[in-house]
mmCIF file with all atom_site columns, C-alpha atoms in Angstrom:
data_model
loop_
_atom_site.group_PDB
_atom_site.id
_atom_site.type_symbol
_atom_site.label_atom_id
_atom_site.label_alt_id
_atom_site.label_comp_id
_atom_site.label_asym_id
_atom_site.label_entity_id
_atom_site.label_seq_id
_atom_site.pdbx_PDB_ins_code
_atom_site.Cartn_x
_atom_site.Cartn_y
_atom_site.Cartn_z
_atom_site.occupancy
_atom_site.B_iso_or_equiv
_atom_site.pdbx_formal_charge
_atom_site.auth_seq_id
_atom_site.auth_comp_id
_atom_site.auth_asym_id
_atom_site.auth_atom_id
_atom_site.pdbx_PDB_model_num
ATOM 1  C CA . ARG Y 1 1  ? 53.332 154.687 -57.567 1.00 90.00 ? 29  ARG Y CA 1
ATOM 2  C CA . LEU Y 1 2  ? 53.656 158.085 -55.866 1.00 93.00 ? 30  LEU Y CA 1
ATOM 3  C CA . PHE Y 1 3  ? 50.809 159.603 -57.420 1.00 91.00 ? 31  PHE Y CA 1
ATOM 4  C CA . CYS Y 1 4  ? 48.614 156.837 -56.575 1.00 91.00 ? 32  CYS Y CA 1
ATOM 5  C CA . ARG Y 1 5  ? 49.894 156.706 -52.997 1.00 92.00 ? 33  ARG Y CA 1
ATOM 6  C CA . GLY Y 1 6  ? 49.230 160.582 -52.545 1.00 93.00 ? 34  GLY Y CA 1
ATOM 7  C CA . PHE Y 1 7  ? 45.676 160.316 -54.213 1.00 91.00 ? 35  PHE Y CA 1
ATOM 8  C CA . GLY Y 1 8  ? 44.768 157.366 -52.052 1.00 91.00 ? 36  GLY Y CA 1
ATOM 9  C CA . LEU Y 1 9  ? 45.350 159.152 -49.021 1.00 92.00 ? 37  LEU Y CA 1
ATOM 10 C CA . ALA Y 1 10 ? 42.493 161.449 -49.956 1.00 93.00 ? 38  ALA Y CA 1
ATOM 11 C CA . VAL Y 1 11 ? 40.390 158.925 -52.026 1.00 90.00 ? 39  VAL Y CA 1
ATOM 12 C CA . ARG Y 1 12 ? 39.673 155.429 -52.078 1.00 93.00 ? 40  ARG Y CA 1
ATOM 13 C CA . LEU Y 1 13 ? 37.844 153.838 -54.932 1.00 94.00 ? 41  LEU Y CA 1
ATOM 14 C CA . SER Y 1 14 ? 35.250 151.029 -55.469 1.00 93.00 ? 42  SER Y CA 1
ATOM 15 C CA . GLU Y 1 15 ? 36.549 147.653 -57.388 1.00 91.00 ? 43  GLU Y CA 1
ATOM 16 C CA . GLN Y 1 16 ? 34.310 149.053 -60.396 1.00 94.00 ? 44  GLN Y CA 1
ATOM 17 C CA . GLU Y 1 17 ? 36.148 152.380 -60.470 1.00 94.00 ? 45  GLU Y CA 1
ATOM 18 C CA . LEU Y 1 18 ? 39.698 150.546 -60.271 1.00 94.00 ? 46  LEU Y CA 1
ATOM 19 C CA . GLU Y 1 19 ? 38.736 148.400 -63.141 1.00 94.00 ? 47  GLU Y CA 1
ATOM 20 C CA . ALA Y 1 20 ? 37.605 151.488 -64.979 1.00 96.00 ? 48  ALA Y CA 1
ATOM 21 C CA . LEU Y 1 21 ? 40.754 153.386 -64.564 1.00 95.00 ? 49  LEU Y CA 1
ATOM 22 C CA . PRO Y 1 22 ? 42.942 151.925 -67.411 1.00 96.00 ? 50  PRO Y CA 1
ATOM 23 C CA . GLU Y 1 23 ? 40.404 152.784 -70.009 1.00 96.00 ? 51  GLU Y CA 1
ATOM 24 C CA . LEU Y 1 24 ? 39.378 156.204 -68.677 1.00 96.00 ? 52  LEU Y CA 1
ATOM 25 C CA . ILE Y 1 25 ? 43.184 157.212 -68.742 1.00 96.00 ? 53  ILE Y CA 1
ATOM 26 C CA . LYS Y 1 26 ? 43.219 156.104 -72.419 1.00 97.00 ? 54  LYS Y CA 1
ATOM 27 C CA . LEU Y 1 27 ? 40.060 158.111 -72.902 1.00 97.00 ? 55  LEU Y CA 1
ATOM 28 C CA . ARG Y 1 28 ? 41.410 161.012 -71.617 1.00 97.00 ? 56  ARG Y CA 1
ATOM 29 C CA . MET Y 1 29 ? 44.324 160.721 -73.912 1.00 96.00 ? 57  MET Y CA 1
ATOM 30 C CA . MET Y 1 30 ? 41.960 160.678 -76.876 1.00 96.00 ? 58  MET Y CA 1
ATOM 31 C CA . ASP Y 1 31 ? 40.258 163.514 -75.561 1.00 96.00 ? 59  ASP Y CA 1
ATOM 32 C CA . VAL Y 1 32 ? 43.614 165.538 -75.928 1.00 95.00 ? 60  VAL Y CA 1
ATOM 33 C CA . TYR Y 1 33 ? 44.007 163.885 -79.324 1.00 94.00 ? 61  TYR Y CA 1
ATOM 34 C CA . LEU Y 1 34 ? 40.682 165.000 -80.417 1.00 95.00 ? 62  LEU Y CA 1
ATOM 35 C CA . HIS Y 1 35 ? 41.433 168.648 -78.989 1.00 96.00 ? 63  HIS Y CA 1
ATOM 36 C CA . PHE Y 1 36 ? 44.644 168.658 -81.210 1.00 95.00 ? 64  PHE Y CA 1
ATOM 37 C CA . ALA Y 1 37 ? 42.793 167.406 -84.288 1.00 94.00 ? 65  ALA Y CA 1
ATOM 38 C CA . GLY Y 1 38 ? 40.090 170.162 -83.886 1.00 96.00 ? 66  GLY Y CA 1
ATOM 39 C CA . ARG Y 1 39 ? 43.403 172.771 -83.694 1.00 96.00 ? 67  ARG Y CA 1
ATOM 40 C CA . TYR Y 1 40 ? 44.987 171.020 -86.658 1.00 96.00 ? 68  TYR Y CA 1
ATOM 41 C CA . ALA Y 1 41 ? 41.682 171.454 -88.738 1.00 96.00 ? 69  ALA Y CA 1
ATOM 42 C CA . GLU Y 1 42 ? 41.209 175.064 -88.015 1.00 97.00 ? 70  GLU Y CA 1
ATOM 43 C CA . GLY Y 1 43 ? 44.760 176.056 -89.059 1.00 96.00 ? 71  GLY Y CA 1
ATOM 44 C CA . LEU Y 1 44 ? 45.809 176.774 -85.418 1.00 97.00 ? 72  LEU Y CA 1
ATOM 45 C CA . ASP Y 1 45 ? 48.510 174.293 -85.090 1.00 96.00 ? 73  ASP Y CA 1
ATOM 46 C CA . SER Y 1 46 ? 51.303 172.987 -87.476 1.00 95.00 ? 74  SER Y CA 1
ATOM 47 C CA . PRO Y 1 47 ? 51.383 169.519 -88.919 1.00 94.00 ? 75  PRO Y CA 1
ATOM 48 C CA . GLU Y 1 48 ? 54.391 168.752 -86.838 1.00 95.00 ? 76  GLU Y CA 1
ATOM 49 C CA . ILE Y 1 49 ? 52.249 169.386 -83.740 1.00 94.00 ? 77  ILE Y CA 1
ATOM 50 C CA . TRP Y 1 50 ? 49.682 167.150 -84.875 1.00 90.00 ? 78  TRP Y CA 1
ATOM 51 C CA . GLU Y 1 51 ? 52.053 164.425 -85.768 1.00 94.00 ? 79  GLU Y CA 1
ATOM 52 C CA . ARG Y 1 52 ? 53.691 164.808 -82.054 1.00 95.00 ? 80  ARG Y CA 1
ATOM 53 C CA . GLN Y 1 53 ? 49.970 164.301 -80.748 1.00 94.00 ? 81  GLN Y CA 1
ATOM 54 C CA . ILE Y 1 54 ? 49.446 161.035 -83.049 1.00 94.00 ? 82  ILE Y CA 1
ATOM 55 C CA . ALA Y 1 55 ? 52.555 159.749 -81.653 1.00 96.00 ? 83  ALA Y CA 1
ATOM 56 C CA . ARG Y 1 56 ? 52.092 160.596 -78.124 1.00 96.00 ? 84  ARG Y CA 1
ATOM 57 C CA . ALA Y 1 57 ? 48.364 158.957 -77.843 1.00 95.00 ? 85  ALA Y CA 1
ATOM 58 C CA . ALA Y 1 58 ? 49.490 155.792 -79.551 1.00 96.00 ? 86  ALA Y CA 1
ATOM 59 C CA . PHE Y 1 59 ? 52.264 155.740 -76.926 1.00 97.00 ? 87  PHE Y CA 1
ATOM 60 C CA . VAL Y 1 60 ? 50.063 156.401 -73.776 1.00 96.00 ? 88  VAL Y CA 1
ATOM 61 C CA . CYS Y 1 61 ? 47.451 153.697 -74.986 1.00 96.00 ? 89  CYS Y CA 1
ATOM 62 C CA . GLU Y 1 62 ? 50.128 151.209 -75.900 1.00 98.00 ? 90  GLU Y CA 1
ATOM 63 C CA . TRP Y 1 63 ? 51.873 151.855 -72.502 1.00 97.00 ? 91  TRP Y CA 1
ATOM 64 C CA . ILE Y 1 64 ? 48.885 151.422 -70.547 1.00 97.00 ? 92  ILE Y CA 1
ATOM 65 C CA . ASP Y 1 65 ? 47.811 148.017 -72.227 1.00 97.00 ? 93  ASP Y CA 1
ATOM 66 C CA . ARG Y 1 66 ? 51.295 146.521 -72.013 1.00 98.00 ? 94  ARG Y CA 1
ATOM 67 C CA . ARG Y 1 67 ? 51.208 147.408 -68.374 1.00 96.00 ? 95  ARG Y CA 1
ATOM 68 C CA . HIS Y 1 68 ? 47.682 147.023 -67.481 1.00 95.00 ? 96  HIS Y CA 1
ATOM 69 C CA . ASP Y 1 69 ? 48.001 144.132 -64.926 1.00 95.00 ? 97  ASP Y CA 1
ATOM 70 C CA . LYS Y 1 70 ? 50.757 146.008 -63.078 1.00 96.00 ? 98  LYS Y CA 1
ATOM 71 C CA . LEU Y 1 71 ? 48.226 149.119 -62.942 1.00 95.00 ? 99  LEU Y CA 1
ATOM 72 C CA . ASP Y 1 72 ? 45.373 146.943 -61.663 1.00 94.00 ? 100 ASP Y CA 1
ATOM 73 C CA . ARG Y 1 73 ? 47.724 145.619 -58.800 1.00 94.00 ? 101 ARG Y CA 1
ATOM 74 C CA . LEU Y 1 74 ? 49.165 149.310 -58.036 1.00 95.00 ? 102 LEU Y CA 1
ATOM 75 C CA . PHE Y 1 75 ? 45.541 150.886 -58.167 1.00 94.00 ? 103 PHE Y CA 1
ATOM 76 C CA . ALA Y 1 76 ? 44.201 148.035 -56.009 1.00 93.00 ? 104 ALA Y CA 1
ATOM 77 C CA . GLU Y 1 77 ? 47.099 148.542 -53.513 1.00 93.00 ? 105 GLU Y CA 1
ATOM 78 C CA . CYS Y 1 78 ? 46.807 152.161 -53.349 1.00 93.00 ? 106 CYS Y CA 1
ATOM 79 C CA . LEU Y 1 79 ? 43.279 153.262 -54.062 1.00 93.00 ? 107 LEU Y CA 1
ATOM 80 C CA . GLN Y 1 80 ? 41.050 150.288 -53.294 1.00 92.00 ? 108 GLN Y CA 1
ATOM 81 C CA . GLN Y 1 81 ? 38.389 150.977 -50.634 1.00 81.00 ? 109 GLN Y CA 1
ATOM 82 C CA . GLN Y 1 82 ? 38.671 148.720 -47.651 1.00 73.00 ? 110 GLN Y CA 1
ATOM 83 C CA . VAL Y 1 83 ? 35.958 146.486 -46.925 1.00 61.00 ? 111 VAL Y CA 1
ATOM 84 C CA . ARG Y 1 84 ? 34.572 146.333 -43.360 1.00 60.00 ? 112 ARG Y CA 1
#
């Protein structure tokens, strides 16, 4: 909530942008996941680090899915452009 309020002071988003936010957050999480997949494949990280990234990505995506409705309301409240 605090992040959204602060961000909303600087930026307002269209309805279409607001609708995309949950999926974009998950996409960013998957980008991080793939980054660590590459590091693991190159031998730069241990299996334990890779396993933590798997668990983290799953947690974040599931967390967003479970709270999708609440996030939609929060984003609309704090970030939506005002129609004039």
